[in-house]
Amino acid sequence: MKEVISVALTGNPNVGKTTLFNALTGARQHVGNWPGVTVEKKMGTLEYAGATVEVTDLPGTYSLTAYSADEVIARNFIIDDRPDVVVQVVDASNLERNLYLTMQLAELGRPVIIALNMVDVAEGRGDAIDEKRLADLLAMPVIRTVGTSGEGMAELLGAVVDIARRGEKHTHTIGYGDDAEAFISDLVGILDDDPALANRYPLRWLAVRLIEGDADVRRGVSESSVADAVFAKLETIDFDEYEATFADKRYEAIGAILPQACTICVRKMTGSDMIDRVVTNKYLGIPIFLALMWGAFQLTFAVAEPFMEGIEHIFSWLGEGVAESIAPAWLASLLGDGVIGGVGGVLVFVPNIFILFLILSILEGSGYLARGAFIMDRLMYAIGLPGKSFIPMLMGFGCNVPAIMATRTIEDERDRLITILVNPFISCGARLPVYILFAGVFFGRDAGNVIFGIYVLGILVAIFSAKLFSSTVLKGESSPFIMEMPPYRIPTLKNAMLNMWEKGSTYLKKAGGIILIGSLIVWFLASFPVGVEFGSAESFAGMIGKLIEPLVAPLGLDWKMAVALIFGFVAKEIVVSSLGVLYGADEGSAALSDALLADPALSAAGALAVMVFVLLYMPCVATMAIIRKETGSWGWAGFSVVYGLVVAWFLAFLTFHAAGFFIGGP
Amino acid sequence: MSEYHKQIFAALLGLLYMVAGAATFIALAAPEIRIFEVLGIVGDPAGGFVLLVIGSTLFYGYFELSKGIHEGVAFLHVGIALALVFGMIWLLSTGAEFVTMALFEGEPISFTMIREAIVPQLYLGLIALAGFIAWGKEFSAGLLRD
């Protein structure tokens, strides 16, 4: 019978495992330049030195702690399937982080080989790695490889076959200090009494995992005959403290190995390191993040002003032209009040949208937004929330639909559901025109501050809603967040402009589609039945608005605002276009601004209440549809609508009365 | 230039930003104190917050450098970068305001308006620019380019 050698290919995400797998087996698996390309294990075979080598490419994992589904797959394969050899693919240009997994693999008692990959990148950068010294210090073979060129594949296979034939297991592990070692030893003694456990797991590894509070391992041990004794022993310790101590010891060991094996690895801080040291600082990280976000909104509002004025002048000229030259009167009203008043009222905000997307593109391209997620994660995790959800939340500043789709990367179903439900509170670009209109009219030079405050309110409501859900209807434990920080880059204007156009152009398409249709419907409702004054309380729009007015009156709003808010459910920009139609603002947003300012029913406090209500009140139709799709339930989509409406009403009510107290009501 | 120069620069500029930030909040709390107006400081919570953030970043750098922690230079560099970014934001915002006034509102731009536009974010930003000229290359050398 032919000799079969099973090999597990493991390592951190994005270290080139799949490239190495393809180079070894001749397979054509998809390779990407970002973490998480391999989400399940893949197998391939080859013949070498008279043996059949079965290679399994495992999902990338930073540790064997098994927080996510990918990590569980990787760990369980090594423990349950017991491959003859474990090959850890290590990114030579990032040794310190990669060796953490090595320290944990060493405890599994399996034969381990290090494939020192991307050596070309490390050496090109000036690193000098002594792989022989590294092999001595780790007590495992270290083979230099370059997956893309196939360099080192024969040596790697040679080492695999050699170590498998010798049946040599790795026996060197690091010490965790006298107290911890005594505890590990006691626990191993108890675990050893159950032959089923002793046969399945390396007992020292099992004890370490139990002391570190590994939930998956605890579940496994709970069915054992020694479970009671094990858990009684574990009751006496603080898991977090031990986990931190063990991590420190592993990094201590790495810190001792690295300077001996890599003479230029301990390098001078790069620009990226420097920036990270400051922007992720415990005290300064969040203030810097808030200051930069405020700067972005200030710039969005201020720099767009001359462009907005220019567009307003164009629509003003168009409106006058239509009124003077088109007959019959109803057609002039349709084009002037319906199309120009509605769509024009929204198009005037295109400069703001584009400038905001340009700034966000620059921040994203530079790598800073990823740090934003990291900084906020600490805050979110501190109050027991899923940290990973901050990335979809950041995406929500553009549009909530792709942001909700992005929650697919969150492994835990409960965390994912919470993230989906709170995402509509993150203010998308479609809501910006409403804020700019009302803040510009009622708050003048402070408009930028007011808009920034609205965005912050959205984030706060999302965070506190998540906390509420996680402690009531969706109880459970959140998984910790591990994220690889991309290096900082100086973004090119070309890439930033392309990114801005990609996102901003959808706004233009909406203006020519759904916003135009919405404006025409509002025009129709404001014009009929025949004979009524356009946009009056006797029109269909007025009748609908009057019906709902009692609900919004406590928020300082009248029937016109009620109609605009109803149509805003289709798309949030329609709030502005509806107001443009209802106020008969066929000369662009300048006329609408004047009309709003002149409306005795509206005040600065009421304007704040409108902004808060629009921020929170309900997801638009497209967002609701995606919530239904992603949760697979109309119930959750309905819950999102009802919860949003309730929160919006109460906070708008509070805002109206508090603002009325401080800055004066109507 | 030596690390000592960086230390002094971080301390002085950090102090100036923090004083300006504090003065902005004082002007907000007590608008009748008009003494700060000469320096272009008016009550503005967001502006004051930004000034304090920049000042704290620079001062943090000074503390680390004074304790012999070489990596404290990172705070000096990022503080300078923040000062330049916010100086630029003010410059663009004011420029846009003047353009709007001149083109669409027919309002002439007076000397008083220009004087009022000279705020700490701008003139302290000029000092930061000097720091950027001196140490900017050292800072941006490690960044990748697309």
mmCIF file with all atom_site columns, C-alpha atoms in Angstrom, chain A residues 142-268:
data_model
loop_
_atom_site.group_PDB
_atom_site.id
_atom_site.type_symbol
_atom_site.label_atom_id
_atom_site.label_alt_id
_atom_site.label_comp_id
_atom_site.label_asym_id
_atom_site.label_entity_id
_atom_site.label_seq_id
_atom_site.pdbx_PDB_ins_code
_atom_site.Cartn_x
_atom_site.Cartn_y
_atom_site.Cartn_z
_atom_site.occupancy
_atom_site.B_iso_or_equiv
_atom_site.pdbx_formal_charge
_atom_site.auth_seq_id
_atom_site.auth_comp_id
_atom_site.auth_asym_id
_atom_site.auth_atom_id
_atom_site.pdbx_PDB_model_num
ATOM 1   C CA . VAL A 1 142 ? 12.290  26.412 8.903  1.00 0.00 ? 142 VAL A CA 1
ATOM 2   C CA . ILE A 1 143 ? 12.211  26.437 5.080  1.00 0.00 ? 143 ILE A CA 1
ATOM 3   C CA . ARG A 1 144 ? 12.510  29.600 2.971  1.00 0.00 ? 144 ARG A CA 1
ATOM 4   C CA . THR A 1 145 ? 9.735   29.831 0.372  1.00 0.00 ? 145 THR A CA 1
ATOM 5   C CA . VAL A 1 146 ? 8.405   32.256 -2.210 1.00 0.00 ? 146 VAL A CA 1
ATOM 6   C CA . GLY A 1 147 ? 4.961   31.005 -3.177 1.00 0.00 ? 147 GLY A CA 1
ATOM 7   C CA . THR A 1 148 ? 4.637   33.177 -6.265 1.00 0.00 ? 148 THR A CA 1
ATOM 8   C CA . SER A 1 149 ? 7.825   31.824 -7.892 1.00 0.00 ? 149 SER A CA 1
ATOM 9   C CA . GLY A 1 150 ? 7.714   28.314 -6.446 1.00 0.00 ? 150 GLY A CA 1
ATOM 10  C CA . GLU A 1 151 ? 11.069  28.817 -4.723 1.00 0.00 ? 151 GLU A CA 1
ATOM 11  C CA . GLY A 1 152 ? 11.626  26.420 -1.816 1.00 0.00 ? 152 GLY A CA 1
ATOM 12  C CA . MET A 1 153 ? 8.779   23.997 -2.714 1.00 0.00 ? 153 MET A CA 1
ATOM 13  C CA . ALA A 1 154 ? 11.081  20.984 -3.188 1.00 0.00 ? 154 ALA A CA 1
ATOM 14  C CA . GLU A 1 155 ? 12.841  21.706 0.115  1.00 0.00 ? 155 GLU A CA 1
ATOM 15  C CA . LEU A 1 156 ? 9.512   22.093 1.877  1.00 0.00 ? 156 LEU A CA 1
ATOM 16  C CA . LEU A 1 157 ? 8.192   18.803 0.519  1.00 0.00 ? 157 LEU A CA 1
ATOM 17  C CA . GLY A 1 158 ? 11.468  17.124 1.417  1.00 0.00 ? 158 GLY A CA 1
ATOM 18  C CA . ALA A 1 159 ? 11.143  18.332 4.992  1.00 0.00 ? 159 ALA A CA 1
ATOM 19  C CA . VAL A 1 160 ? 7.478   17.231 5.140  1.00 0.00 ? 160 VAL A CA 1
ATOM 20  C CA . VAL A 1 161 ? 8.248   13.694 3.977  1.00 0.00 ? 161 VAL A CA 1
ATOM 21  C CA . ASP A 1 162 ? 11.312  13.464 6.198  1.00 0.00 ? 162 ASP A CA 1
ATOM 22  C CA . ILE A 1 163 ? 9.569   14.598 9.386  1.00 0.00 ? 163 ILE A CA 1
ATOM 23  C CA . ALA A 1 164 ? 6.485   12.441 8.673  1.00 0.00 ? 164 ALA A CA 1
ATOM 24  C CA . ARG A 1 165 ? 8.616   9.326  8.151  1.00 0.00 ? 165 ARG A CA 1
ATOM 25  C CA . ARG A 1 166 ? 10.517  9.955  11.330 1.00 0.00 ? 166 ARG A CA 1
ATOM 26  C CA . GLY A 1 167 ? 7.199   10.479 13.172 1.00 0.00 ? 167 GLY A CA 1
ATOM 27  C CA . GLU A 1 168 ? 8.812   13.227 15.182 1.00 0.00 ? 168 GLU A CA 1
ATOM 28  C CA . LYS A 1 169 ? 6.448   15.324 17.258 1.00 0.00 ? 169 LYS A CA 1
ATOM 29  C CA . HIS A 1 170 ? 7.143   18.793 18.532 1.00 0.00 ? 170 HIS A CA 1
ATOM 30  C CA . THR A 1 171 ? 7.731   18.689 22.249 1.00 0.00 ? 171 THR A CA 1
ATOM 31  C CA . HIS A 1 172 ? 9.124   22.140 23.084 1.00 0.00 ? 172 HIS A CA 1
ATOM 32  C CA . THR A 1 173 ? 6.672   24.513 24.696 1.00 0.00 ? 173 THR A CA 1
ATOM 33  C CA . ILE A 1 174 ? 7.159   27.792 26.486 1.00 0.00 ? 174 ILE A CA 1
ATOM 34  C CA . GLY A 1 175 ? 6.817   28.103 30.253 1.00 0.00 ? 175 GLY A CA 1
ATOM 35  C CA . TYR A 1 176 ? 4.107   30.317 31.734 1.00 0.00 ? 176 TYR A CA 1
ATOM 36  C CA . GLY A 1 177 ? 5.705   30.934 35.137 1.00 0.00 ? 177 GLY A CA 1
ATOM 37  C CA . ASP A 1 178 ? 5.751   28.851 38.337 1.00 0.00 ? 178 ASP A CA 1
ATOM 38  C CA . ASP A 1 179 ? 2.181   29.522 39.538 1.00 0.00 ? 179 ASP A CA 1
ATOM 39  C CA . ALA A 1 180 ? 0.598   28.962 36.148 1.00 0.00 ? 180 ALA A CA 1
ATOM 40  C CA . GLU A 1 181 ? 2.693   25.849 35.500 1.00 0.00 ? 181 GLU A CA 1
ATOM 41  C CA . ALA A 1 182 ? 1.640   24.368 38.842 1.00 0.00 ? 182 ALA A CA 1
ATOM 42  C CA . PHE A 1 183 ? -1.996  24.996 37.975 1.00 0.00 ? 183 PHE A CA 1
ATOM 43  C CA . ILE A 1 184 ? -1.560  23.519 34.476 1.00 0.00 ? 184 ILE A CA 1
ATOM 44  C CA . SER A 1 185 ? 0.062   20.475 36.013 1.00 0.00 ? 185 SER A CA 1
ATOM 45  C CA . ASP A 1 186 ? -2.842  19.957 38.476 1.00 0.00 ? 186 ASP A CA 1
ATOM 46  C CA . LEU A 1 187 ? -5.370  20.320 35.694 1.00 0.00 ? 187 LEU A CA 1
ATOM 47  C CA . VAL A 1 188 ? -3.514  17.883 33.429 1.00 0.00 ? 188 VAL A CA 1
ATOM 48  C CA . GLY A 1 189 ? -3.619  15.390 36.313 1.00 0.00 ? 189 GLY A CA 1
ATOM 49  C CA . ILE A 1 190 ? -7.413  15.663 36.513 1.00 0.00 ? 190 ILE A CA 1
ATOM 50  C CA . LEU A 1 191 ? -7.930  15.557 32.733 1.00 0.00 ? 191 LEU A CA 1
ATOM 51  C CA . ASP A 1 192 ? -5.724  12.471 32.455 1.00 0.00 ? 192 ASP A CA 1
ATOM 52  C CA . ASP A 1 193 ? -8.315  10.489 34.412 1.00 0.00 ? 193 ASP A CA 1
ATOM 53  C CA . ASP A 1 194 ? -10.639 10.541 31.401 1.00 0.00 ? 194 ASP A CA 1
ATOM 54  C CA . PRO A 1 195 ? -9.100  8.288  28.706 1.00 0.00 ? 195 PRO A CA 1
ATOM 55  C CA . ALA A 1 196 ? -11.430 9.724  26.052 1.00 0.00 ? 196 ALA A CA 1
ATOM 56  C CA . LEU A 1 197 ? -10.004 13.205 26.602 1.00 0.00 ? 197 LEU A CA 1
ATOM 57  C CA . ALA A 1 198 ? -6.449  11.933 26.902 1.00 0.00 ? 198 ALA A CA 1
ATOM 58  C CA . ASN A 1 199 ? -6.765  10.133 23.568 1.00 0.00 ? 199 ASN A CA 1
ATOM 59  C CA . ARG A 1 200 ? -8.331  13.051 21.747 1.00 0.00 ? 200 ARG A CA 1
ATOM 60  C CA . TYR A 1 201 ? -6.448  16.096 22.994 1.00 0.00 ? 201 TYR A CA 1
ATOM 61  C CA . PRO A 1 202 ? -2.877  16.985 23.928 1.00 0.00 ? 202 PRO A CA 1
ATOM 62  C CA . LEU A 1 203 ? -3.586  17.450 27.640 1.00 0.00 ? 203 LEU A CA 1
ATOM 63  C CA . ARG A 1 204 ? -1.212  20.353 28.295 1.00 0.00 ? 204 ARG A CA 1
ATOM 64  C CA . TRP A 1 205 ? -2.792  22.275 25.416 1.00 0.00 ? 205 TRP A CA 1
ATOM 65  C CA . LEU A 1 206 ? -6.262  21.402 26.707 1.00 0.00 ? 206 LEU A CA 1
ATOM 66  C CA . ALA A 1 207 ? -5.393  22.653 30.188 1.00 0.00 ? 207 ALA A CA 1
ATOM 67  C CA . VAL A 1 208 ? -3.997  25.920 28.803 1.00 0.00 ? 208 VAL A CA 1
ATOM 68  C CA . ARG A 1 209 ? -7.122  26.466 26.716 1.00 0.00 ? 209 ARG A CA 1
ATOM 69  C CA . LEU A 1 210 ? -9.374  25.809 29.716 1.00 0.00 ? 210 LEU A CA 1
ATOM 70  C CA . ILE A 1 211 ? -7.410  28.249 31.863 1.00 0.00 ? 211 ILE A CA 1
ATOM 71  C CA . GLU A 1 212 ? -7.727  30.855 29.104 1.00 0.00 ? 212 GLU A CA 1
ATOM 72  C CA . GLY A 1 213 ? -11.521 30.416 29.273 1.00 0.00 ? 213 GLY A CA 1
ATOM 73  C CA . ASP A 1 214 ? -11.987 28.942 25.766 1.00 0.00 ? 214 ASP A CA 1
ATOM 74  C CA . ALA A 1 215 ? -15.779 28.501 25.439 1.00 0.00 ? 215 ALA A CA 1
ATOM 75  C CA . ASP A 1 216 ? -15.527 25.870 22.684 1.00 0.00 ? 216 ASP A CA 1
ATOM 76  C CA . VAL A 1 217 ? -13.113 23.708 24.702 1.00 0.00 ? 217 VAL A CA 1
ATOM 77  C CA . ARG A 1 218 ? -15.229 24.108 27.859 1.00 0.00 ? 218 ARG A CA 1
ATOM 78  C CA . ARG A 1 219 ? -18.217 22.741 25.933 1.00 0.00 ? 219 ARG A CA 1
ATOM 79  C CA . GLY A 1 220 ? -16.126 19.745 24.834 1.00 0.00 ? 220 GLY A CA 1
ATOM 80  C CA . VAL A 1 221 ? -14.945 19.009 28.387 1.00 0.00 ? 221 VAL A CA 1
ATOM 81  C CA . SER A 1 222 ? -18.412 19.487 29.922 1.00 0.00 ? 222 SER A CA 1
ATOM 82  C CA . GLU A 1 223 ? -19.437 16.037 28.585 1.00 0.00 ? 223 GLU A CA 1
ATOM 83  C CA . SER A 1 224 ? -16.429 14.362 30.189 1.00 0.00 ? 224 SER A CA 1
ATOM 84  C CA . SER A 1 225 ? -16.509 12.194 33.329 1.00 0.00 ? 225 SER A CA 1
ATOM 85  C CA . VAL A 1 226 ? -14.022 14.608 34.958 1.00 0.00 ? 226 VAL A CA 1
ATOM 86  C CA . ALA A 1 227 ? -16.030 17.732 34.088 1.00 0.00 ? 227 ALA A CA 1
ATOM 87  C CA . ASP A 1 228 ? -17.109 18.460 37.679 1.00 0.00 ? 228 ASP A CA 1
ATOM 88  C CA . ALA A 1 229 ? -13.592 18.219 39.039 1.00 0.00 ? 229 ALA A CA 1
ATOM 89  C CA . VAL A 1 230 ? -12.207 20.343 36.181 1.00 0.00 ? 230 VAL A CA 1
ATOM 90  C CA . PHE A 1 231 ? -14.782 23.114 36.576 1.00 0.00 ? 231 PHE A CA 1
ATOM 91  C CA . ALA A 1 232 ? -14.439 23.111 40.353 1.00 0.00 ? 232 ALA A CA 1
ATOM 92  C CA . LYS A 1 233 ? -10.710 23.663 39.915 1.00 0.00 ? 233 LYS A CA 1
ATOM 93  C CA . LEU A 1 234 ? -11.285 26.407 37.339 1.00 0.00 ? 234 LEU A CA 1
ATOM 94  C CA . GLU A 1 235 ? -13.705 28.264 39.602 1.00 0.00 ? 235 GLU A CA 1
ATOM 95  C CA . THR A 1 236 ? -10.777 29.517 41.648 1.00 0.00 ? 236 THR A CA 1
ATOM 96  C CA . ILE A 1 237 ? -9.103  31.500 38.857 1.00 0.00 ? 237 ILE A CA 1
ATOM 97  C CA . ASP A 1 238 ? -9.573  34.734 36.913 1.00 0.00 ? 238 ASP A CA 1
ATOM 98  C CA . PHE A 1 239 ? -9.630  33.703 33.211 1.00 0.00 ? 239 PHE A CA 1
ATOM 99  C CA . ASP A 1 240 ? -8.903  37.185 31.865 1.00 0.00 ? 240 ASP A CA 1
ATOM 100 C CA . GLU A 1 241 ? -5.848  37.542 34.073 1.00 0.00 ? 241 GLU A CA 1
ATOM 101 C CA . TYR A 1 242 ? -4.458  34.152 33.012 1.00 0.00 ? 242 TYR A CA 1
ATOM 102 C CA . GLU A 1 243 ? -5.217  34.826 29.340 1.00 0.00 ? 243 GLU A CA 1
ATOM 103 C CA . ALA A 1 244 ? -3.297  38.108 29.563 1.00 0.00 ? 244 ALA A CA 1
ATOM 104 C CA . THR A 1 245 ? -0.400  36.435 31.405 1.00 0.00 ? 245 THR A CA 1
ATOM 105 C CA . PHE A 1 246 ? -0.170  33.640 28.821 1.00 0.00 ? 246 PHE A CA 1
ATOM 106 C CA . ALA A 1 247 ? -0.237  36.144 25.945 1.00 0.00 ? 247 ALA A CA 1
ATOM 107 C CA . ASP A 1 248 ? 2.514   38.162 27.649 1.00 0.00 ? 248 ASP A CA 1
ATOM 108 C CA . LYS A 1 249 ? 4.653   35.042 28.064 1.00 0.00 ? 249 LYS A CA 1
ATOM 109 C CA . ARG A 1 250 ? 4.222   34.120 24.391 1.00 0.00 ? 250 ARG A CA 1
ATOM 110 C CA . TYR A 1 251 ? 5.221   37.618 23.321 1.00 0.00 ? 251 TYR A CA 1
ATOM 111 C CA . GLU A 1 252 ? 8.135   37.505 25.773 1.00 0.00 ? 252 GLU A CA 1
ATOM 112 C CA . ALA A 1 253 ? 9.354   34.324 24.081 1.00 0.00 ? 253 ALA A CA 1
ATOM 113 C CA . ILE A 1 254 ? 8.926   35.912 20.641 1.00 0.00 ? 254 ILE A CA 1
ATOM 114 C CA . GLY A 1 255 ? 10.742  39.000 21.886 1.00 0.00 ? 255 GLY A CA 1
ATOM 115 C CA . ALA A 1 256 ? 13.660  36.814 22.955 1.00 0.00 ? 256 ALA A CA 1
ATOM 116 C CA . ILE A 1 257 ? 13.779  34.859 19.681 1.00 0.00 ? 257 ILE A CA 1
ATOM 117 C CA . LEU A 1 258 ? 13.416  37.695 17.186 1.00 0.00 ? 258 LEU A CA 1
ATOM 118 C CA . PRO A 1 259 ? 16.579  39.734 17.782 1.00 0.00 ? 259 PRO A CA 1
ATOM 119 C CA . GLN A 1 260 ? 18.652  36.543 17.519 1.00 0.00 ? 260 GLN A CA 1
ATOM 120 C CA . ALA A 1 261 ? 17.061  35.289 14.308 1.00 0.00 ? 261 ALA A CA 1
ATOM 121 C CA . CYS A 1 262 ? 16.375  38.533 12.509 1.00 0.00 ? 262 CYS A CA 1
ATOM 122 C CA . THR A 1 263 ? 19.099  41.101 12.845 1.00 0.00 ? 263 THR A CA 1
ATOM 123 C CA . ILE A 1 264 ? 17.271  43.940 11.092 1.00 0.00 ? 264 ILE A CA 1
ATOM 124 C CA . CYS A 1 265 ? 13.702  42.919 12.021 1.00 0.00 ? 265 CYS A CA 1
ATOM 125 C CA . VAL A 1 266 ? 13.710  45.096 15.089 1.00 0.00 ? 266 VAL A CA 1
ATOM 126 C CA . ARG A 1 267 ? 13.631  48.138 12.888 1.00 0.00 ? 267 ARG A CA 1
ATOM 127 C CA . LYS A 1 268 ? 13.148  51.838 13.261 1.00 0.00 ? 268 LYS A CA 1
#
